[in-house]
């Protein structure tokens, strides 16, 4: 199904929106009788929708779980020898806190934009759009240079208009009519494991901090405060069509239930 390309004027600004296409796609090597993988694409960028389970746990549970995961699963390719790396994200919202309110209100279909880098490395920066659709999650990404990132931090969006990238064009459009602006830095440590069957990714996030009113991702002296209790670890399990039994058995923690933890919402406790 094709959605026609359209243009709209708002407050005298011509807003381009890239052509989009929604479809269902089969994973490579899957049996056609299996349930198809849902996806949504904007021009050349397809987005697979995945399941995402979240749990909060304490450090003791985390240590016990890591001992089991280490025996059966590989670290993420980008992690250090201990499986760790730091993530810095700068989230977008508008003056009405639309993104935050949609999360707190449990809106079924919602999205958020963020700029993300790893280990404070300005050589690898991405703009990401994370979507939640009927309980499934999808992610789109576009690479940014540090200069482009600094343009966005200053609120300069005009350069995206001529970028030709569908995701950048979408953010440009929404910065005009939704008044999205970068506003909240979230910084945390991640341990990541992968399990190829089912395309499973297991992450353990801790030591979460927020940069208050600061927006400079690359400032090592950015004032930060803890965004949650230091004894909280967030377990996330992401997978495609099915969760393999070995993974389900290992990540099952006694007396722990799935919980909709949001790092962005937690980071907004200071305003």
CSV table of C-alpha atoms in Angstrom, one decimal:
chain,number,residue,atom,x,y,z
A,1,UNK,CA,0.0,0.0,0.0
A,2,UNK,CA,1.5,3.3,-1.0
A,3,UNK,CA,0.8,6.6,0.8
A,4,UNK,CA,1.0,9.5,-1.6
A,5,UNK,CA,3.6,12.1,-1.1
A,6,UNK,CA,2.1,15.3,0.2
A,7,UNK,CA,3.2,18.8,1.0
A,8,UNK,CA,1.5,21.2,3.4
A,9,UNK,CA,2.0,24.8,4.3
A,10,UNK,CA,2.0,25.8,7.9
A,11,UNK,CA,2.7,29.3,9.1
A,12,UNK,CA,4.0,30.0,5.6
A,13,UNK,CA,6.5,27.1,5.7
A,14,UNK,CA,6.5,24.4,3.0
A,15,UNK,CA,6.7,21.1,4.7
A,16,UNK,CA,8.0,18.1,2.7
A,17,UNK,CA,7.1,14.6,3.9
A,18,UNK,CA,8.8,11.6,2.2
A,19,UNK,CA,6.9,9.0,0.5
A,20,UNK,CA,6.2,6.0,2.7
A,21,UNK,CA,5.2,2.4,2.2
A,22,UNK,CA,3.9,-0.2,4.7
A,23,UNK,CA,4.2,-3.9,4.1
A,24,UNK,CA,4.8,-7.3,5.7
A,25,UNK,CA,8.2,-9.0,5.0
A,26,UNK,CA,9.4,-12.5,5.7
A,27,UNK,CA,12.7,-12.9,7.6
A,28,UNK,CA,15.4,-14.5,5.4
A,29,UNK,CA,15.3,-18.3,5.6
A,30,UNK,CA,11.9,-18.4,7.3
A,31,UNK,CA,9.1,-20.8,6.3
A,32,UNK,CA,6.3,-19.0,4.5
A,33,UNK,CA,3.9,-20.7,6.9
A,34,UNK,CA,5.4,-18.8,9.7
A,35,UNK,CA,3.9,-15.6,10.9
A,36,UNK,CA,5.3,-12.7,8.7
A,37,UNK,CA,7.4,-10.0,10.2
A,38,UNK,CA,5.7,-6.7,10.2
A,39,UNK,CA,7.6,-3.7,8.8
A,40,UNK,CA,7.1,-0.2,7.8
A,41,UNK,CA,9.4,1.6,5.3
A,42,UNK,CA,10.0,5.2,4.2
A,43,UNK,CA,11.4,5.1,0.6
A,44,UNK,CA,14.5,2.9,0.9
A,45,UNK,CA,14.5,2.4,4.7
A,46,UNK,CA,12.6,-0.7,6.0
A,47,UNK,CA,11.8,-0.9,9.6
A,48,UNK,CA,11.2,-4.3,11.2
A,49,UNK,CA,8.9,-4.4,14.2
A,50,UNK,CA,10.2,-6.4,17.2
A,51,UNK,CA,9.0,-7.5,20.6
A,52,UNK,CA,10.6,-5.8,23.6
A,53,UNK,CA,10.3,-7.0,27.2
A,54,UNK,CA,11.5,-4.9,30.1
A,55,UNK,CA,12.1,-5.8,33.8
A,56,UNK,CA,13.7,-3.8,36.6
A,57,UNK,CA,15.9,-5.8,39.0
A,58,UNK,CA,18.5,-5.3,41.8
A,59,UNK,CA,22.3,-5.7,41.5
A,60,UNK,CA,22.2,-9.2,43.1
A,61,UNK,CA,19.7,-10.5,40.5
A,62,UNK,CA,21.8,-8.8,37.8
A,63,UNK,CA,25.0,-10.6,38.9
A,64,UNK,CA,23.2,-13.9,39.0
A,65,UNK,CA,21.7,-13.4,35.5
A,66,UNK,CA,25.1,-12.2,34.0
A,67,UNK,CA,26.7,-15.4,35.4
A,68,UNK,CA,24.2,-17.5,33.3
A,69,UNK,CA,24.2,-15.3,30.2
A,70,UNK,CA,28.0,-15.3,30.1
A,71,UNK,CA,28.0,-19.1,29.7
A,72,UNK,CA,25.7,-19.3,26.7
A,73,UNK,CA,25.6,-15.9,24.9
A,74,UNK,CA,28.1,-13.7,23.2
A,75,UNK,CA,28.8,-10.1,24.0
A,76,UNK,CA,27.7,-7.4,21.5
A,77,UNK,CA,30.3,-6.7,18.9
A,78,UNK,CA,30.7,-3.1,20.1
A,79,UNK,CA,31.3,-3.9,23.7
A,80,UNK,CA,34.6,-3.9,25.5
A,81,UNK,CA,36.2,-7.0,27.0
A,82,UNK,CA,33.7,-6.9,29.9
A,83,UNK,CA,30.7,-6.6,27.6
A,84,UNK,CA,30.2,-2.9,28.6
A,85,UNK,CA,29.9,0.5,26.9
A,86,UNK,CA,28.3,3.8,27.7
A,87,UNK,CA,25.4,5.3,25.8
A,88,UNK,CA,24.6,9.0,25.6
A,89,UNK,CA,21.2,10.1,24.1
A,90,UNK,CA,19.7,13.5,23.6
A,91,UNK,CA,15.9,13.2,23.4
A,92,UNK,CA,13.5,15.5,21.5
A,93,UNK,CA,10.2,16.8,22.9
A,94,UNK,CA,8.1,19.9,22.4
A,95,UNK,CA,7.0,22.7,24.8
A,96,UNK,CA,3.8,20.8,25.7
A,97,UNK,CA,5.9,17.7,26.6
A,98,UNK,CA,4.0,15.7,24.0
A,99,UNK,CA,6.4,12.8,23.9
A,100,UNK,CA,6.5,12.5,27.7
A,101,UNK,CA,2.8,12.7,28.1
A,102,UNK,CA,2.2,10.0,25.4
A,103,UNK,CA,4.5,7.7,27.3
A,104,UNK,CA,2.9,8.4,30.7
A,105,UNK,CA,-0.6,8.1,29.3
A,106,UNK,CA,0.2,4.8,27.6
A,107,UNK,CA,-0.7,6.0,24.1
A,108,UNK,CA,-0.7,2.8,21.9
A,109,UNK,CA,1.0,4.2,18.8
A,110,UNK,CA,3.7,6.7,19.6
A,111,UNK,CA,7.3,7.7,18.6
A,112,UNK,CA,10.3,9.5,19.9
A,113,UNK,CA,13.4,11.0,18.3
A,114,UNK,CA,16.8,11.0,19.8
A,115,UNK,CA,20.5,11.7,18.9
A,116,UNK,CA,22.7,8.8,20.2
A,117,UNK,CA,26.4,8.2,20.5
A,118,UNK,CA,28.5,5.6,22.3
A,119,UNK,CA,31.4,6.1,24.7
A,120,UNK,CA,31.3,9.9,24.0
A,121,UNK,CA,32.7,9.1,20.5
A,122,UNK,CA,31.9,12.0,18.1
A,123,UNK,CA,32.9,9.8,15.2
A,124,UNK,CA,29.8,7.7,15.4
A,125,UNK,CA,26.5,9.7,15.9
A,126,UNK,CA,23.1,8.6,14.9
A,127,UNK,CA,19.7,10.2,14.7
A,128,UNK,CA,17.1,7.6,15.8
A,129,UNK,CA,13.4,7.4,15.7
A,130,UNK,CA,11.9,4.7,17.9
A,131,UNK,CA,8.3,3.8,17.3
A,132,UNK,CA,5.8,1.8,19.4
A,133,UNK,CA,3.0,0.3,17.4
A,134,UNK,CA,0.4,-2.0,19.0
A,135,UNK,CA,3.0,-3.2,21.6
A,136,UNK,CA,5.8,-3.8,19.0
A,137,UNK,CA,8.8,-1.6,18.6
A,138,UNK,CA,10.6,-0.4,15.5
A,139,UNK,CA,13.7,1.8,15.0
A,140,UNK,CA,15.0,3.9,12.1
A,141,UNK,CA,18.4,5.6,12.1
A,142,UNK,CA,20.4,8.0,10.1
A,143,UNK,CA,24.1,8.9,10.5
A,144,UNK,CA,25.0,12.4,11.6
A,145,UNK,CA,28.3,14.3,11.7
A,146,UNK,CA,29.3,16.2,14.8
A,147,UNK,CA,28.7,19.5,12.9
A,148,UNK,CA,25.1,18.4,12.0
A,149,UNK,CA,24.6,17.3,15.6
A,150,UNK,CA,25.6,20.7,16.8
A,151,UNK,CA,23.3,22.3,14.3
A,152,UNK,CA,20.4,20.3,15.8
A,153,UNK,CA,21.4,21.1,19.4
A,154,UNK,CA,21.2,24.8,18.5
A,155,UNK,CA,17.7,24.3,16.9
A,156,UNK,CA,18.9,24.8,13.3
A,157,UNK,CA,16.9,22.4,11.1
A,158,UNK,CA,17.0,24.0,7.7
A,159,UNK,CA,20.0,22.0,6.5
A,160,UNK,CA,17.8,18.8,6.8
A,161,UNK,CA,15.4,20.1,4.2
A,162,UNK,CA,17.9,19.5,1.4
A,163,UNK,CA,19.4,16.3,2.9
A,164,UNK,CA,17.4,13.9,0.8
A,165,UNK,CA,17.3,11.5,3.8
A,166,UNK,CA,13.7,10.4,4.7
A,167,UNK,CA,14.3,10.3,8.4
A,168,UNK,CA,16.0,13.7,8.5
A,169,UNK,CA,13.1,15.1,6.4
A,170,UNK,CA,10.6,13.7,8.8
A,171,UNK,CA,12.3,15.3,11.8
A,172,UNK,CA,12.6,18.6,9.9
A,173,UNK,CA,8.9,18.5,9.3
A,174,UNK,CA,8.0,17.7,12.9
A,175,UNK,CA,10.4,20.4,14.2
A,176,UNK,CA,8.2,22.8,12.3
A,177,UNK,CA,4.6,21.7,13.0
A,178,UNK,CA,5.1,19.8,16.3
A,179,UNK,CA,7.9,22.2,17.6
A,180,UNK,CA,10.1,19.3,18.5
A,181,UNK,CA,13.4,20.4,20.0
A,182,UNK,CA,16.4,18.5,21.7
A,183,UNK,CA,16.1,18.9,25.4
A,184,UNK,CA,17.1,16.0,27.7
A,185,UNK,CA,20.4,14.1,27.9
A,186,UNK,CA,20.3,10.5,29.2
A,187,UNK,CA,23.6,8.7,30.0
A,188,UNK,CA,24.0,5.1,31.2
A,189,UNK,CA,26.1,2.0,31.2
A,190,UNK,CA,25.0,-1.0,29.1
A,191,UNK,CA,26.0,-4.7,29.1
A,192,UNK,CA,24.8,-6.3,25.9
A,193,UNK,CA,24.4,-10.0,24.8
A,194,UNK,CA,23.2,-11.4,21.5
A,195,UNK,CA,21.7,-14.8,20.6
A,196,UNK,CA,21.4,-15.4,16.8
A,197,UNK,CA,18.3,-17.7,16.7
A,198,UNK,CA,15.3,-15.4,16.9
A,199,UNK,CA,17.7,-12.4,16.5
A,200,UNK,CA,17.6,-11.9,20.3
A,201,UNK,CA,19.4,-9.0,22.0
A,202,UNK,CA,19.6,-8.9,25.8
A,203,UNK,CA,20.8,-5.7,27.5
A,204,UNK,CA,21.4,-4.7,31.2
A,205,UNK,CA,21.4,-0.9,31.8
A,206,UNK,CA,22.5,0.8,35.0
A,207,UNK,CA,24.1,3.9,36.5
A,208,UNK,CA,21.6,6.1,34.6
A,209,UNK,CA,22.2,9.9,34.7
A,210,UNK,CA,20.5,12.9,33.2
A,211,UNK,CA,22.2,16.1,32.1
A,212,UNK,CA,19.5,18.5,33.5
A,213,UNK,CA,19.2,21.5,31.1
A,214,UNK,CA,22.5,20.8,29.3
A,215,UNK,CA,22.3,19.4,25.8
A,216,UNK,CA,26.0,19.0,24.9
A,217,UNK,CA,26.5,15.3,24.4
A,218,UNK,CA,30.2,15.6,24.1
A,219,UNK,CA,30.9,17.8,27.1
A,220,UNK,CA,32.8,15.6,29.7
A,221,UNK,CA,32.0,18.3,32.3
A,222,UNK,CA,28.3,18.3,31.7
A,223,UNK,CA,26.6,18.5,35.2
A,224,UNK,CA,24.5,15.3,35.7
A,225,UNK,CA,22.3,13.8,38.4
A,226,UNK,CA,21.1,10.3,39.0
A,227,UNK,CA,17.9,9.6,37.1
A,228,UNK,CA,16.9,6.6,39.2
A,229,UNK,CA,18.1,4.7,42.3
A,230,UNK,CA,21.6,3.3,42.0
A,231,UNK,CA,20.4,-0.2,42.9
A,232,UNK,CA,18.1,-0.4,39.8
A,233,UNK,CA,19.2,-2.4,36.7
A,234,UNK,CA,16.9,-2.4,33.6
A,235,UNK,CA,16.8,-5.7,31.8
A,236,UNK,CA,15.6,-5.5,28.2
A,237,UNK,CA,14.9,-8.5,25.9
A,238,UNK,CA,14.3,-7.8,22.2
A,239,UNK,CA,13.5,-10.4,19.6
A,240,UNK,CA,11.7,-10.9,16.3
A,241,UNK,CA,8.9,-13.4,15.8
A,242,UNK,CA,9.7,-15.8,18.7
A,243,UNK,CA,11.7,-15.9,21.9
A,244,UNK,CA,13.7,-19.2,22.0
A,245,UNK,CA,13.1,-21.4,25.0
A,246,UNK,CA,16.7,-21.3,26.2
A,247,UNK,CA,16.5,-17.5,26.4
A,248,UNK,CA,13.1,-17.5,28.1
A,249,UNK,CA,14.4,-19.9,30.7
A,250,UNK,CA,17.5,-17.9,31.5
A,251,UNK,CA,16.0,-14.5,31.8
A,252,UNK,CA,13.1,-15.7,33.9
A,253,UNK,CA,13.8,-14.2,37.3
A,254,UNK,CA,11.8,-15.3,40.4
A,255,UNK,CA,9.5,-12.7,41.9
A,256,UNK,CA,10.0,-10.2,39.0
A,257,UNK,CA,7.4,-9.0,36.6
A,258,UNK,CA,7.5,-7.2,33.3
A,259,UNK,CA,7.5,-3.4,33.8
A,260,UNK,CA,7.2,-0.5,31.3
A,261,UNK,CA,10.3,1.4,32.4
A,262,UNK,CA,11.2,4.5,30.3
A,263,UNK,CA,14.7,6.0,30.6
A,264,UNK,CA,13.4,9.3,29.1
A,265,UNK,CA,10.5,9.5,31.5
A,266,UNK,CA,12.9,8.7,34.4
A,267,UNK,CA,15.3,11.4,33.3
A,268,UNK,CA,12.5,14.0,33.3
A,269,UNK,CA,12.0,13.8,37.1
A,270,UNK,CA,13.9,17.1,37.5
A,271,UNK,CA,11.7,18.9,35.0
